[in-house]
Short mmCIF file of C-alpha atoms and ligand atoms in Angstrom, two decimals:
data_model
loop_
_atom_site.label_atom_id
_atom_site.label_comp_id
_atom_site.label_asym_id
_atom_site.label_seq_id
_atom_site.Cartn_x
_atom_site.Cartn_y
_atom_site.Cartn_z
CA MET A 19 28.68 -67.01 -36.15
CA LEU A 20 29.49 -65.29 -32.84
CA VAL A 21 26.89 -64.78 -30.13
CA LEU A 22 27.17 -62.59 -27.03
CA GLY A 23 25.44 -64.34 -24.10
CA LEU A 24 24.23 -62.52 -20.97
CA GLU A 25 23.19 -64.22 -17.72
CA THR A 26 21.64 -62.26 -14.83
CA SER A 27 18.93 -64.56 -13.46
CA CYS A 28 20.22 -64.62 -9.86
CA ASP A 29 23.43 -63.32 -8.28
CA GLU A 30 26.05 -64.00 -10.96
CA THR A 31 26.61 -61.23 -13.51
CA ALA A 32 27.97 -63.02 -16.56
CA ALA A 33 28.78 -62.42 -20.22
CA ALA A 34 30.37 -64.73 -22.79
CA VAL A 35 31.16 -65.00 -26.49
CA VAL A 36 30.30 -68.36 -28.08
CA ASP A 37 30.27 -69.55 -31.69
CA GLU A 38 27.84 -71.79 -33.61
CA SER A 39 29.76 -74.95 -32.70
CA TYR A 40 29.41 -73.89 -29.02
CA ALA A 41 33.14 -73.19 -28.66
CA VAL A 42 33.67 -70.64 -25.88
CA HIS A 43 35.73 -67.57 -26.89
CA SER A 44 35.30 -65.90 -23.49
CA ASN A 45 33.33 -66.62 -20.32
CA ILE A 46 33.35 -63.85 -17.69
CA ILE A 47 31.57 -64.35 -14.35
CA PHE A 48 31.30 -61.72 -11.65
CA SER A 49 29.98 -63.29 -8.41
CA GLN A 50 28.19 -60.71 -6.30
CA GLN A 51 29.44 -60.42 -2.72
CA ASP A 52 26.70 -58.00 -1.58
CA HIS A 53 24.56 -60.79 -0.09
CA ALA A 54 27.14 -62.24 2.31
CA PRO A 55 25.83 -60.66 5.54
CA TYR A 56 22.29 -61.95 4.85
CA GLY A 57 22.97 -65.67 4.28
CA GLY A 58 20.98 -65.66 1.04
CA VAL A 59 20.43 -63.65 -2.13
CA VAL A 60 18.61 -60.33 -1.56
CA PRO A 61 16.71 -59.61 -4.82
CA GLU A 62 16.93 -55.81 -4.68
CA LEU A 63 20.68 -55.91 -3.98
CA ALA A 64 21.11 -58.41 -6.82
CA SER A 65 19.50 -56.16 -9.45
CA ARG A 66 21.50 -53.15 -8.27
CA ALA A 67 24.74 -55.13 -8.41
CA HIS A 68 23.86 -56.34 -11.96
CA MET A 69 23.33 -52.67 -12.94
CA ARG A 70 26.84 -51.80 -11.76
CA ALA A 71 28.65 -54.88 -13.05
CA LEU A 72 27.02 -55.84 -16.34
CA VAL A 73 28.51 -53.30 -18.77
CA PRO A 74 32.11 -53.83 -17.53
CA VAL A 75 31.56 -57.61 -17.66
CA VAL A 76 30.30 -57.37 -21.28
CA ARG A 77 33.29 -55.20 -22.26
CA GLN A 78 35.61 -57.75 -20.68
CA ALA A 79 33.90 -60.64 -22.50
CA LEU A 80 34.35 -58.91 -25.87
CA ALA A 81 37.96 -57.92 -25.10
CA THR A 82 38.90 -61.43 -23.92
CA ALA A 83 37.35 -62.94 -27.07
CA GLY A 84 39.27 -60.35 -29.10
CA VAL A 85 36.19 -59.21 -31.01
CA GLY A 86 34.51 -55.89 -31.64
CA TRP A 87 30.78 -55.23 -32.01
CA GLU A 88 30.83 -55.58 -35.77
CA GLU A 89 31.87 -59.26 -35.42
CA VAL A 90 29.04 -60.21 -33.03
CA ASP A 91 26.10 -61.72 -34.96
CA GLY A 92 23.48 -61.72 -32.19
CA VAL A 93 22.77 -61.33 -28.48
CA ALA A 94 21.21 -63.95 -26.18
CA ALA A 95 20.04 -63.07 -22.67
CA THR A 96 18.34 -65.14 -19.97
CA ARG A 97 14.63 -64.22 -19.78
CA GLY A 98 13.58 -66.64 -17.01
CA PRO A 99 13.04 -68.31 -14.66
CA GLY A 100 14.80 -66.19 -12.05
CA LEU A 101 14.57 -62.97 -10.02
CA VAL A 102 12.49 -60.51 -12.02
CA GLY A 103 14.58 -57.41 -11.25
CA SER A 104 17.79 -59.24 -12.14
CA LEU A 105 16.36 -60.67 -15.37
CA ILE A 106 15.16 -57.22 -16.45
CA VAL A 107 18.68 -55.77 -16.14
CA GLY A 108 20.23 -58.35 -18.49
CA LEU A 109 17.34 -58.46 -20.94
CA SER A 110 17.13 -54.65 -21.12
CA LEU A 111 20.83 -54.31 -21.90
CA ALA A 112 20.46 -57.01 -24.56
CA LYS A 113 17.51 -55.15 -26.13
CA GLY A 114 19.45 -51.87 -26.12
CA LEU A 115 22.45 -53.52 -27.77
CA VAL A 116 20.49 -55.25 -30.54
CA LEU A 117 18.45 -52.10 -31.21
CA ALA A 118 21.57 -49.94 -31.48
CA ARG A 119 23.48 -52.43 -33.65
CA ASN A 120 20.57 -53.94 -35.60
CA LYS A 121 21.31 -57.53 -34.51
CA PRO A 122 18.93 -60.40 -33.65
CA LEU A 123 17.93 -61.14 -30.04
CA VAL A 124 17.23 -64.48 -28.31
CA GLY A 125 15.49 -64.59 -24.92
CA VAL A 126 16.86 -67.73 -23.25
CA HIS A 127 15.25 -70.21 -20.84
CA HIS A 128 17.67 -70.56 -17.92
CA LEU A 129 17.11 -74.32 -17.55
CA GLU A 130 17.56 -74.92 -21.27
CA ALA A 131 20.88 -73.06 -20.87
CA HIS A 132 21.91 -75.49 -18.09
CA VAL A 133 21.04 -78.39 -20.45
CA PHE A 134 23.31 -76.78 -23.08
CA SER A 135 26.21 -76.47 -20.59
CA ASN A 136 27.15 -80.05 -21.51
CA LEU A 137 27.18 -79.30 -25.23
CA VAL A 138 29.73 -76.55 -24.68
CA ALA A 139 32.16 -79.10 -23.30
CA ALA A 140 31.58 -82.19 -25.43
CA GLN A 141 29.82 -83.86 -28.35
CA VAL A 142 26.65 -85.29 -26.80
CA GLU A 143 24.51 -87.82 -28.63
CA VAL A 144 20.81 -86.88 -28.81
CA PRO A 145 18.43 -88.01 -27.27
CA PHE A 146 19.83 -87.79 -23.75
CA LEU A 147 18.68 -87.46 -20.15
CA THR A 148 19.83 -84.48 -18.06
CA LEU A 149 19.81 -84.43 -14.26
CA LEU A 150 19.62 -80.69 -13.57
CA VAL A 151 20.46 -79.88 -9.96
CA SER A 152 20.78 -76.25 -8.93
CA GLY A 153 19.84 -73.90 -6.11
CA GLY A 154 16.39 -73.29 -7.59
CA HIS A 155 15.64 -76.51 -9.52
CA THR A 156 15.98 -80.27 -9.37
CA GLU A 157 14.64 -81.93 -12.51
CA LEU A 158 15.17 -84.97 -14.69
CA ILE A 159 14.77 -83.74 -18.25
CA LEU A 160 14.45 -85.97 -21.29
CA VAL A 161 15.98 -84.13 -24.25
CA ARG A 162 14.26 -85.82 -27.21
CA GLU A 163 16.01 -83.39 -29.51
CA LEU A 164 17.51 -79.98 -28.86
CA GLY A 165 14.57 -77.62 -28.37
CA SER A 166 12.17 -80.42 -27.31
CA TYR A 167 12.08 -81.37 -23.63
CA GLU A 168 10.03 -83.56 -21.31
CA VAL A 169 10.34 -83.31 -17.53
CA LEU A 170 10.24 -86.87 -16.16
CA GLY A 171 10.66 -85.90 -12.51
CA ARG A 172 11.09 -82.85 -10.34
CA THR A 173 11.34 -81.88 -6.69
CA ARG A 174 8.11 -81.55 -4.76
CA ASP A 175 9.65 -79.14 -2.23
CA ASP A 176 13.27 -77.97 -1.88
CA ALA A 177 15.79 -78.10 -4.73
CA ALA A 178 18.94 -80.13 -4.02
CA GLY A 179 21.13 -76.99 -3.91
CA GLU A 180 18.60 -75.29 -1.64
CA ALA A 181 18.82 -78.28 0.75
CA PHE A 182 22.64 -78.00 0.73
CA ASP A 183 22.39 -74.25 1.43
CA LYS A 184 19.82 -74.64 4.24
CA VAL A 185 21.79 -77.42 5.93
CA ALA A 186 25.00 -75.36 5.63
CA LYS A 187 23.15 -72.56 7.39
CA LEU A 188 21.80 -74.74 10.19
CA LEU A 189 25.27 -76.23 10.73
CA GLY A 190 26.53 -72.67 11.22
CA LEU A 191 28.71 -72.67 8.08
CA LEU A 192 27.00 -69.53 6.69
CA PRO A 193 27.35 -66.61 6.38
CA GLY A 194 31.07 -66.42 5.83
CA GLU A 195 33.60 -64.83 3.49
CA GLY A 196 31.01 -63.62 1.03
CA VAL A 197 29.95 -67.13 0.04
CA VAL A 198 26.31 -68.12 -0.49
CA ALA A 199 27.14 -71.51 -2.06
CA GLY A 200 26.63 -73.64 1.04
CA GLY A 201 26.96 -76.79 -1.06
CA ARG A 202 30.67 -76.26 -1.55
CA LEU A 203 31.21 -75.79 2.22
CA ILE A 204 29.29 -79.01 3.01
CA ALA A 205 31.26 -80.91 0.36
CA GLU A 206 34.58 -79.70 1.82
CA LEU A 207 33.54 -80.64 5.35
CA ALA A 208 32.25 -84.04 4.17
CA GLU A 209 35.72 -85.01 2.95
CA ASP A 210 36.69 -85.66 6.60
CA GLY A 211 33.44 -87.40 7.55
CA ASP A 212 31.93 -90.90 7.31
CA PRO A 213 28.99 -90.97 4.85
CA GLU A 214 27.46 -93.91 6.74
CA ALA A 215 27.82 -92.41 10.24
CA ILE A 216 24.20 -91.21 10.45
CA ASP A 217 21.26 -92.85 8.70
CA PHE A 218 19.34 -89.84 7.39
CA PRO A 219 16.05 -90.63 5.54
CA ARG A 220 15.66 -91.16 1.78
CA ALA A 221 12.24 -89.95 0.57
CA LEU A 222 9.86 -91.16 -2.19
CA VAL A 223 12.09 -94.18 -2.92
CA ASP A 224 9.82 -95.70 -5.60
CA GLU A 225 9.15 -92.47 -7.48
CA ILE A 226 11.09 -90.34 -9.93
CA ASP A 227 10.09 -87.13 -8.12
CA PHE A 228 12.39 -85.78 -5.41
CA SER A 229 11.76 -84.48 -1.89
CA PHE A 230 14.46 -82.96 0.29
CA SER A 231 12.58 -81.03 2.97
CA GLY A 232 12.14 -84.10 5.26
CA LEU A 233 15.88 -84.76 5.05
CA LYS A 234 16.63 -81.16 5.99
CA THR A 235 14.26 -81.37 9.00
CA SER A 236 15.84 -84.66 10.03
CA VAL A 237 19.30 -83.02 10.04
CA LEU A 238 17.86 -80.16 12.11
CA HIS A 239 16.40 -82.54 14.72
CA TYR A 240 19.63 -84.52 14.86
CA VAL A 241 21.75 -81.37 15.38
CA ARG A 242 19.39 -80.14 18.11
CA SER A 243 19.74 -83.44 19.98
CA LEU A 244 23.51 -82.92 20.40
CA THR A 245 25.49 -80.99 23.00
CA PRO A 246 27.75 -78.22 21.57
CA GLN A 247 30.79 -80.51 22.09
CA GLU A 248 29.13 -83.47 20.32
CA ARG A 249 28.02 -81.17 17.54
CA THR A 250 31.57 -79.94 16.91
CA ALA A 251 32.94 -83.49 17.05
CA GLN A 252 30.32 -84.81 14.62
CA LEU A 253 30.12 -81.92 12.16
CA ALA A 254 32.05 -83.67 9.37
CA HIS A 255 30.02 -86.89 9.83
CA ILE A 256 26.75 -84.94 9.64
CA ALA A 257 27.91 -83.19 6.44
CA ALA A 258 29.08 -86.47 4.86
CA SER A 259 25.92 -88.40 5.84
CA PHE A 260 23.63 -85.60 4.62
CA GLN A 261 25.53 -85.33 1.32
CA GLU A 262 25.28 -89.11 0.90
CA ALA A 263 21.50 -89.03 1.40
CA VAL A 264 21.17 -86.33 -1.31
CA VAL A 265 23.50 -88.17 -3.71
CA ASP A 266 21.69 -91.49 -3.10
CA ALA A 267 18.37 -89.88 -4.05
CA LEU A 268 19.80 -88.16 -7.14
CA VAL A 269 21.46 -91.34 -8.42
CA ALA A 270 18.49 -93.63 -7.64
CA LYS A 271 15.96 -91.38 -9.37
CA THR A 272 18.16 -90.92 -12.42
CA LEU A 273 18.28 -94.72 -12.74
CA LEU A 274 14.47 -94.89 -12.35
CA ALA A 275 14.05 -92.25 -15.07
CA LEU A 276 16.35 -94.25 -17.37
CA GLU A 277 13.80 -97.08 -17.26
CA ARG A 278 11.33 -94.70 -18.94
CA ALA A 279 13.75 -92.99 -21.32
CA ASP A 280 15.28 -94.73 -24.29
CA VAL A 281 18.61 -92.92 -24.25
CA ALA A 282 22.27 -93.89 -24.45
CA THR A 283 23.59 -90.80 -22.67
CA VAL A 284 23.15 -89.10 -19.28
CA CYS A 285 24.26 -85.52 -18.54
CA LEU A 286 24.64 -83.81 -15.17
CA ALA A 287 24.12 -80.02 -14.99
CA GLY A 288 23.56 -77.11 -12.57
CA GLY A 289 25.45 -75.78 -9.57
CA VAL A 290 25.21 -79.02 -7.56
CA ALA A 291 26.88 -80.80 -10.51
CA ALA A 292 30.10 -79.30 -9.09
CA ASN A 293 29.75 -81.82 -6.25
CA GLN A 294 32.58 -84.34 -6.55
CA ARG A 295 30.79 -87.19 -4.78
CA LEU A 296 27.73 -86.80 -7.05
CA ARG A 297 29.88 -86.67 -10.19
CA GLN A 298 31.74 -89.84 -9.21
CA ARG A 299 28.74 -91.89 -8.08
CA LEU A 300 26.51 -90.93 -11.00
CA ARG A 301 29.30 -91.62 -13.50
CA VAL A 302 29.88 -95.10 -12.04
CA ALA A 303 26.14 -95.91 -11.98
CA VAL A 304 25.56 -94.71 -15.56
CA GLU A 305 28.70 -96.26 -17.08
CA HIS A 306 27.93 -99.53 -15.25
CA ARG A 307 24.80 -99.70 -17.44
CA GLY A 308 26.89 -99.21 -20.57
CA LEU A 309 25.68 -95.63 -21.12
CA ALA A 310 27.76 -92.49 -21.78
CA PHE A 311 28.08 -89.89 -19.01
CA HIS A 312 28.87 -86.17 -19.31
CA CYS A 313 29.25 -83.40 -16.77
CA PRO A 314 30.52 -79.88 -17.47
CA ALA A 315 33.73 -78.26 -16.21
CA TYR A 316 33.21 -76.59 -12.82
CA ASP A 317 32.86 -73.06 -14.20
CA LEU A 318 30.05 -74.26 -16.48
CA CYS A 319 28.09 -75.96 -13.66
CA THR A 320 27.12 -72.84 -11.73
CA ASP A 321 25.39 -69.97 -13.51
CA ASN A 322 27.39 -68.67 -16.49
CA ALA A 323 26.78 -66.94 -19.81
CA ALA A 324 28.58 -69.44 -22.07
CA MET A 325 25.62 -71.82 -21.75
CA VAL A 326 23.24 -68.92 -22.54
CA GLY A 327 25.28 -67.99 -25.61
CA ALA A 328 25.18 -71.63 -26.72
CA VAL A 329 21.35 -71.66 -26.64
CA GLY A 330 21.40 -68.36 -28.56
CA ALA A 331 23.74 -69.86 -31.19
CA PHE A 332 21.48 -72.93 -31.52
CA TYR A 333 18.34 -70.87 -32.24
CA LEU A 334 20.04 -68.17 -34.34
CA SER A 335 21.71 -70.74 -36.58
CA ARG A 336 18.19 -72.08 -37.27
CA GLY A 337 16.86 -68.61 -38.04
CA VAL A 338 14.87 -68.40 -34.79
CA CYS A 339 14.96 -65.16 -32.77
CA ASP A 340 12.71 -63.05 -30.54
CA SER A 341 11.16 -59.62 -31.03
CA LEU A 342 12.00 -56.69 -28.76
CA ASN A 343 8.70 -57.43 -26.97
CA VAL A 344 10.16 -60.53 -25.30
CA ASP A 345 9.56 -60.19 -21.56
CA ALA A 346 11.41 -61.16 -18.42
CA ALA A 347 9.48 -64.21 -17.14
CA PRO A 348 10.37 -64.99 -13.50
CA ARG A 349 8.34 -68.23 -13.46
CA LEU A 350 8.93 -69.30 -17.06
CA GLY A 351 7.84 -72.92 -17.62
CA TRP A 352 9.18 -75.41 -20.15
CA ARG A 353 8.35 -75.15 -23.85
CA VAL A 354 7.51 -78.74 -24.70
O1 KG4 B 401 23.08 -73.35 -10.91
P1 KG4 B 401 23.42 -72.46 -9.76
O2 KG4 B 401 24.68 -71.64 -9.86
O3 KG4 B 401 22.29 -71.43 -9.48
C1 KG4 B 401 20.94 -71.68 -9.66
O4 KG4 B 401 20.45 -71.55 -10.81
O5 KG4 B 401 20.31 -72.04 -8.65
O6 KG4 B 401 23.45 -73.39 -8.46
C2 KG4 B 401 23.80 -72.90 -7.19
C3 KG4 B 401 23.69 -74.03 -6.18
C4 KG4 B 401 23.76 -73.57 -4.73
O7 KG4 B 401 22.63 -74.07 -4.04
C5 KG4 B 401 25.06 -74.18 -4.22
O8 KG4 B 401 25.02 -74.50 -2.85
C6 KG4 B 401 25.20 -75.40 -5.08
O9 KG4 B 401 24.76 -74.97 -6.37
N1 KG4 B 401 26.58 -75.89 -5.13
C7 KG4 B 401 26.96 -77.10 -4.65
C8 KG4 B 401 28.37 -77.21 -4.84
N2 KG4 B 401 28.79 -76.04 -5.45
C9 KG4 B 401 27.68 -75.27 -5.61
N3 KG4 B 401 26.24 -78.09 -4.07
C10 KG4 B 401 26.91 -79.20 -3.69
N4 KG4 B 401 28.23 -79.36 -3.82
C11 KG4 B 401 29.00 -78.42 -4.40
N5 KG4 B 401 30.33 -78.60 -4.54
ZN1 ZN B 402 21.18 -71.87 -12.66
#
């Protein structure tokens, strides 16, 4: 079975062809540059850019996979959560395609797709725990079985990626060169800094839930207390110490969640899963407890359509699909 996946929930326009064993036949991602001057994603610009890019991206995904329409067995498109205008573009194209070709449609939960990003790369034993860390979400999800999820902890304010992006902005690293992913810029800067140079706060230490807004404010106050010369001299230390505070919280809360979840495997997913320090520290902590650890390849951490196609393949191979009435759902919650 071959599934065409479409992902347009935020500012990546993506299409992929995936089969029922989640092998990726193509995975095309077009990262929109339209938002660079604004230091954040502008929803109206995002939907317009999806309108321009999506059809060429789909054609490229089919061509790279070496398949024609007749070989595609179904279409899966992200239906939420995300930016409503962006979701509508992807879902509408998916509906048009399945209507024209008489194929089944699956409307995909974006966070379930991030959970599936690890299944694309490896055989993962179920049940497992996923730490999902992206620009919009920070959640610890117990996957009892595929299709059945329980959220054990979530952020009470900013998502981890959002904290990275906001701190990148206040350190003056954004906007620049069409990049909105502040996390990558902080991580690069942190390589030259001392993670113990500044003792930024760790919040809610005894709880599984996360909180990053106090940390962000603490960085802001610290930066404001410096002269311009001190600020330049300490920039790498600030980035490294901030990153360490985020990673400490993510690792500590994953270990707390493991006390409540009877699992032998931990997966890391979402855009912040591209962070090298987090990957290393979480792997060491998890493997130290004798558990298996998985994190996806870098191009499967940030938003992509291969993970959406994988969810589509999972449901379609079980005979589950959606009607053409399936709606874009910007605040879609978990089906549990
Ligand atoms: O999953 P994603 O592509 O989009 C959402 O669904 O939100 O995640 C994007 C987030 C951004 O906040 C970005 O700053 C962060 O992932 N990110 C990183 C790194 N690369 C991307 N954060 C920390 N370290 C990185 N290397
Ligand atoms: Zn995402």
